[in-house]
Short mmCIF file of N, CA and C in Angstrom, two decimals:
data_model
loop_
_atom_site.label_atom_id
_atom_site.label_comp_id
_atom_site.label_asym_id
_atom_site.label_seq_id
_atom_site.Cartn_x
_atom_site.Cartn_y
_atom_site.Cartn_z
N UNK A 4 22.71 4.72 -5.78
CA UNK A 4 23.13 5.95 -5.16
C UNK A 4 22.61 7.14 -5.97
N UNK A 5 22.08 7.79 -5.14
CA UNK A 5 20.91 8.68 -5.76
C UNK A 5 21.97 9.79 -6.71
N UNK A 6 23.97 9.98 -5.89
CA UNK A 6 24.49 10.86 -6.63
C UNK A 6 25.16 10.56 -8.18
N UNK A 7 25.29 9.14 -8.56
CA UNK A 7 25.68 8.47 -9.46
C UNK A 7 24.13 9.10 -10.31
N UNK A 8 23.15 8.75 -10.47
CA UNK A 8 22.30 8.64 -10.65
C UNK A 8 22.09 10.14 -11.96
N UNK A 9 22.25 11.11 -10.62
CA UNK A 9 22.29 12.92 -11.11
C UNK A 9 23.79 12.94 -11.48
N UNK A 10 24.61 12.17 -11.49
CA UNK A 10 25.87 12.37 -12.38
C UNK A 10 26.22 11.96 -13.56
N UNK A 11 24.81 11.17 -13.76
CA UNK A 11 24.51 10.14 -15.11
C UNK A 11 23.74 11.49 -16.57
N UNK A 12 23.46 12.42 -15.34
CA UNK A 12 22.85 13.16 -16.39
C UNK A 12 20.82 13.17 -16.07
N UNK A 13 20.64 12.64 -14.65
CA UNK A 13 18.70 12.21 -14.83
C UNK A 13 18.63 13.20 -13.36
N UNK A 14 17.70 13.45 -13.83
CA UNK A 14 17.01 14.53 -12.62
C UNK A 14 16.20 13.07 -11.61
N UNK A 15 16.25 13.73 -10.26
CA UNK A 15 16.13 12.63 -9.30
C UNK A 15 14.88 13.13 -8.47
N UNK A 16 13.99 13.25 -8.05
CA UNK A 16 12.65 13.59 -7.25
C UNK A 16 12.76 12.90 -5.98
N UNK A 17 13.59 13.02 -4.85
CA UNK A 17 13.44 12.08 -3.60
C UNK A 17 13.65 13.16 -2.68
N UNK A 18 12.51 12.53 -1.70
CA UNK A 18 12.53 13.71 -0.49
C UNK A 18 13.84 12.99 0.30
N UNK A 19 13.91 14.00 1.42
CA UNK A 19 15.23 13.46 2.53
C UNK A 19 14.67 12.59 3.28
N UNK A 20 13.06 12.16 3.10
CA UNK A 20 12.90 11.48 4.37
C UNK A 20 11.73 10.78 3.70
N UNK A 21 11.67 9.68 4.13
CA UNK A 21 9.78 8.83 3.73
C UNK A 21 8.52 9.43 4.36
N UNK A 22 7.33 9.96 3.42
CA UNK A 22 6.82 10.03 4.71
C UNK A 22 6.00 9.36 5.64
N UNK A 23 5.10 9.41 6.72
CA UNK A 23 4.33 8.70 7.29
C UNK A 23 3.57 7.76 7.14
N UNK A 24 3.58 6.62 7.49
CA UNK A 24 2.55 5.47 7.21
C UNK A 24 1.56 5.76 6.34
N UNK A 25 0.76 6.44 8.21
CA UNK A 25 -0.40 7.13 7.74
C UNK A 25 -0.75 7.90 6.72
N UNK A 26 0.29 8.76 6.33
CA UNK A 26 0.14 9.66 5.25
C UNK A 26 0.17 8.82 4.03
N UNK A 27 0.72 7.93 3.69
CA UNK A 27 1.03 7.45 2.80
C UNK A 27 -0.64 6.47 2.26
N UNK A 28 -0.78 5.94 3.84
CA UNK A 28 -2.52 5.13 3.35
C UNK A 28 -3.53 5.80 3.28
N UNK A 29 -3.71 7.42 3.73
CA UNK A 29 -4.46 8.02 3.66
C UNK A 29 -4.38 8.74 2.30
N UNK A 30 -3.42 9.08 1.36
CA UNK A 30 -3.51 9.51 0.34
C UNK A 30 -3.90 8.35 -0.96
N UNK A 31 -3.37 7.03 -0.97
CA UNK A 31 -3.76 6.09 -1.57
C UNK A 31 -5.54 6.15 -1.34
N UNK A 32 -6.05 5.71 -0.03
CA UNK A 32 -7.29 5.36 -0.09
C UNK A 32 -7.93 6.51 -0.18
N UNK A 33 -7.76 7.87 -0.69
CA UNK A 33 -8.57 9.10 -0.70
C UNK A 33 -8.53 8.97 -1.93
N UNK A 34 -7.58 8.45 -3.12
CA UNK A 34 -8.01 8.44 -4.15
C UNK A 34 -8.32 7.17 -4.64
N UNK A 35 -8.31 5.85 -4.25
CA UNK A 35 -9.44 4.88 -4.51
C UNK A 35 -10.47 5.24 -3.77
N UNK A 36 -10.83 6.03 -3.14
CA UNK A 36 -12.27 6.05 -2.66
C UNK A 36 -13.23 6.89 -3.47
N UNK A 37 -12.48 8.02 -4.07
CA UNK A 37 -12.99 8.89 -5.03
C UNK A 37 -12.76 8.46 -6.32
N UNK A 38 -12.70 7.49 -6.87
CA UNK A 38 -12.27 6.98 -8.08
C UNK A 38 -11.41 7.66 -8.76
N UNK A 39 -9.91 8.17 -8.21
CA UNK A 39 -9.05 9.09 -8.80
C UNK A 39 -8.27 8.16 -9.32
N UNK A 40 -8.23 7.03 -9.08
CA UNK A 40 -6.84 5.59 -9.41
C UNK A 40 -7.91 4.71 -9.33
N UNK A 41 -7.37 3.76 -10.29
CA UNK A 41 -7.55 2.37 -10.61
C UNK A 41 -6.60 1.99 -10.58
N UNK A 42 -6.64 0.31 -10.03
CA UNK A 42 -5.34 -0.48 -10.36
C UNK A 42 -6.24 -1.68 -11.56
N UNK A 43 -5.04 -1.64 -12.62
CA UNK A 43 -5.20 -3.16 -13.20
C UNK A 43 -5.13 -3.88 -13.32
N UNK A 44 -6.03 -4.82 -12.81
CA UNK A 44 -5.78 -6.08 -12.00
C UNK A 44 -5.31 -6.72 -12.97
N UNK A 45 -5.11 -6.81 -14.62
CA UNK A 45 -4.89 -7.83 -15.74
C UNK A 45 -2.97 -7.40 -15.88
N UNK A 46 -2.85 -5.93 -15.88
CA UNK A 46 -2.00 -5.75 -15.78
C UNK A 46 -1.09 -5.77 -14.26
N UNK A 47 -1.30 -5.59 -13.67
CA UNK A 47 -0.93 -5.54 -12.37
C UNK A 47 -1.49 -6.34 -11.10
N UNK A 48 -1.15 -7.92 -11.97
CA UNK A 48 -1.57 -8.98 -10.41
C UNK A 48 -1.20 -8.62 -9.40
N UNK A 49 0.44 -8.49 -8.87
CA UNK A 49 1.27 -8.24 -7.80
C UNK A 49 0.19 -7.07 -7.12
N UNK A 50 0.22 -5.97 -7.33
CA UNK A 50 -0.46 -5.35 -6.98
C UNK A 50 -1.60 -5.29 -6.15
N UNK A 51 -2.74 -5.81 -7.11
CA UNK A 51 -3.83 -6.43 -6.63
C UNK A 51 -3.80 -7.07 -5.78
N UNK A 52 -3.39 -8.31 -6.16
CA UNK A 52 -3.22 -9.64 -5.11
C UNK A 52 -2.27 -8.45 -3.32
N UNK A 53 -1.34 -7.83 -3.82
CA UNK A 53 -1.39 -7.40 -2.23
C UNK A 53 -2.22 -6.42 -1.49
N UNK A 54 -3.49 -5.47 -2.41
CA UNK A 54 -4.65 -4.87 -1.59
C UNK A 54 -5.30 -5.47 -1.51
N UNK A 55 -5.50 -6.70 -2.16
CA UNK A 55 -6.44 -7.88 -1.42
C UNK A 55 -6.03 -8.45 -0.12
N UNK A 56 -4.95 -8.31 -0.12
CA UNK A 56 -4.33 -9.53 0.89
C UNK A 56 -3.72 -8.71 2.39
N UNK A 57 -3.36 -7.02 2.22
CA UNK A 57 -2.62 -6.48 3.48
C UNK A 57 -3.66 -6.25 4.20
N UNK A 58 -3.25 -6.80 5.46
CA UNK A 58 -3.47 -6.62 6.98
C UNK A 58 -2.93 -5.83 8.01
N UNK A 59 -3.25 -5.47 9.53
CA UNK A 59 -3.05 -4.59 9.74
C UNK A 59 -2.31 -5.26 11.17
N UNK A 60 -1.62 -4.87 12.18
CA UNK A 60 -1.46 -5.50 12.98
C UNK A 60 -2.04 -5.20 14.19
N UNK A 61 -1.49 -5.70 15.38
CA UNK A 61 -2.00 -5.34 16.19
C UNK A 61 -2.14 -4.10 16.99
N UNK A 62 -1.36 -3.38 16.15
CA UNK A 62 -1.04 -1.62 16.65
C UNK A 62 -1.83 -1.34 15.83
N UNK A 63 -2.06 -1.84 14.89
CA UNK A 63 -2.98 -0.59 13.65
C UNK A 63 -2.28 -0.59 12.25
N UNK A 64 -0.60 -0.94 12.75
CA UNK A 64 0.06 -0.74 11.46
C UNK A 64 -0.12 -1.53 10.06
N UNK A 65 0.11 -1.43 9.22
CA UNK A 65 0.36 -2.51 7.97
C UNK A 65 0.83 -3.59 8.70
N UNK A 66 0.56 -4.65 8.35
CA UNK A 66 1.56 -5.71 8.60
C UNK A 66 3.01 -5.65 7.26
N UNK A 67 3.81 -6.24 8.14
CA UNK A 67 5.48 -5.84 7.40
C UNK A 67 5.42 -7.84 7.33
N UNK A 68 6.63 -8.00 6.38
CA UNK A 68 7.21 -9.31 6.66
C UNK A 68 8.51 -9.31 6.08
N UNK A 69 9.22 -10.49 6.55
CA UNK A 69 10.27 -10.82 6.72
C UNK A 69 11.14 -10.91 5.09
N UNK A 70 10.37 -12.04 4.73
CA UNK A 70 10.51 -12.56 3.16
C UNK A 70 10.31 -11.82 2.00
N UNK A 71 11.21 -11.39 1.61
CA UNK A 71 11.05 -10.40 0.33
C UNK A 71 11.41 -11.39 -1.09
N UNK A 72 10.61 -10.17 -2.04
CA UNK A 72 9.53 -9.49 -1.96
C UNK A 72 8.07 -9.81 -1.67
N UNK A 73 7.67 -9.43 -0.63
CA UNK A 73 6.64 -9.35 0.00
C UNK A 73 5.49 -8.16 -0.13
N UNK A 74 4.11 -9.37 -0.05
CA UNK A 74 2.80 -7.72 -0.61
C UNK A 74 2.87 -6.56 0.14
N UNK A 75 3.57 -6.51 1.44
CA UNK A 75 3.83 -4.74 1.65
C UNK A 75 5.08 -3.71 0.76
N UNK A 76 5.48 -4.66 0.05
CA UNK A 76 6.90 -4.23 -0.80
C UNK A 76 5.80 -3.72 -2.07
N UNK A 77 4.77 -4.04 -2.38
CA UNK A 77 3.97 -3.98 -3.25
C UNK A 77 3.53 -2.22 -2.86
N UNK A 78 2.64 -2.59 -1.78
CA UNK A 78 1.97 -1.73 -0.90
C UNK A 78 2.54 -0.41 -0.62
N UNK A 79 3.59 -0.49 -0.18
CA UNK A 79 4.83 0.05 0.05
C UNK A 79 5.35 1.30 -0.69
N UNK A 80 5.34 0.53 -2.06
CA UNK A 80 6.15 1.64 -3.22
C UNK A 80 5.03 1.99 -3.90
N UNK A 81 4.05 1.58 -4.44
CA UNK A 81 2.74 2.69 -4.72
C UNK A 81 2.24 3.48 -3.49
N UNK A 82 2.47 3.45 -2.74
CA UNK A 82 2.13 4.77 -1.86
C UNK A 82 3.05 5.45 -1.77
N UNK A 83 4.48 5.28 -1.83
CA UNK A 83 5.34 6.80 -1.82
C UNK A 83 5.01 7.26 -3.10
N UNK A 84 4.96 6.80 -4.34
CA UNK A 84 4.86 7.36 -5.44
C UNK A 84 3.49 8.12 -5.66
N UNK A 85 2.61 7.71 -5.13
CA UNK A 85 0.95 8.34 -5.10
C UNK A 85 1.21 9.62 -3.47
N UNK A 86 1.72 9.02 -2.81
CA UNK A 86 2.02 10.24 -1.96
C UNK A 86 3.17 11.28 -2.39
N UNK A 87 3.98 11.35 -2.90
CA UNK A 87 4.78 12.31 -3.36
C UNK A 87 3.76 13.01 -4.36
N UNK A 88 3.27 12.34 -5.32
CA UNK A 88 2.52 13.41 -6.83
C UNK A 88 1.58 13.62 -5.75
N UNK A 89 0.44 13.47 -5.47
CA UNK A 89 -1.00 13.42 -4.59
C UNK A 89 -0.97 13.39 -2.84
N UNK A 90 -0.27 14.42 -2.02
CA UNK A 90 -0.30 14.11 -0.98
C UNK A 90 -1.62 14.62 -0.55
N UNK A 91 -2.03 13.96 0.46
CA UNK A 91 -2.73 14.76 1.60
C UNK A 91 -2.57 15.74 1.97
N UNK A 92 -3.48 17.24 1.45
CA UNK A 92 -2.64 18.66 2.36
C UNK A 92 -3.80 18.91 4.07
N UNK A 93 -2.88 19.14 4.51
CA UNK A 93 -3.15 19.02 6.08
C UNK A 93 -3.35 20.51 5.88
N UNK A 94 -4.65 21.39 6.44
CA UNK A 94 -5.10 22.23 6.51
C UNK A 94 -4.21 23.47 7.32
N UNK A 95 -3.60 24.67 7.18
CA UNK A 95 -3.15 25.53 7.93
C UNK A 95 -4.16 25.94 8.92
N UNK A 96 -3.12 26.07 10.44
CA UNK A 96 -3.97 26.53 11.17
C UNK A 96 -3.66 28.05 11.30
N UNK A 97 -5.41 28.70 12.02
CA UNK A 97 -5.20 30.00 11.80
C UNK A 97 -5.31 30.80 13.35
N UNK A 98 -4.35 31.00 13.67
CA UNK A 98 -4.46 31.00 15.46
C UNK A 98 -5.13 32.53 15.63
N UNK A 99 -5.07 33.62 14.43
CA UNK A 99 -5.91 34.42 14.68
C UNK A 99 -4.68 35.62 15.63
N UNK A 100 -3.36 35.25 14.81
CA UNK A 100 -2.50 36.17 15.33
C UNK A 100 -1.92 37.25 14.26
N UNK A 101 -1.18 38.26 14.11
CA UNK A 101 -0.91 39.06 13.53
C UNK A 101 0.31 39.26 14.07
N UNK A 102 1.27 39.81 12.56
CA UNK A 102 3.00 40.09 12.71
C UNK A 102 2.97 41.49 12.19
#
């Protein structure tokens, strides 16, 4: 409980809400694509072994599973944490109005 937590005395960083899939795989793979992150595979099998291994389904989504912990549980929590520090900023639009 996040209020036990800040009553313990620790500052807490959680948004009210998760965000988007998408957002979440698009900020991961913008910075493995630009070599901004490495994972270590010596240190961090679990890891590895689940960007080797996640699939997508038939919508497009991650595949999820049943059995925990499971490689989207992997998948999962390094992308909120790489999306909270490193999000994706979605460009303002400029409609070319005045207040």
């Amino acid at each position: 409980d996040i209020g036990l937590i800040e009553q313990a005395g620790y500052q807490v960083d959680a948004p009210a809400a998760n965000p988007a899939v998408r957002d979440r795989v698009n900020a991961m793979n913008g910075l493995l694509s630009h070599d901004r992150i490495k994972v270590n595979t010596n240190k961090c099998p679990n890891l590895t072994n689940a960007y080797e291994a996640q699939g997508y389904d038939k919508d497009g989504d991650p595949e999820k599973f049943k059995v925990h912990p499971a490689i989207d549980d992997w998948v999962d929590n390094a992308g909120y944490f790489i999306n909270r520090k490193y999000p994706v900023l979605k460009p303002a639009m400029n409609l070319g109005i005045r207040f």
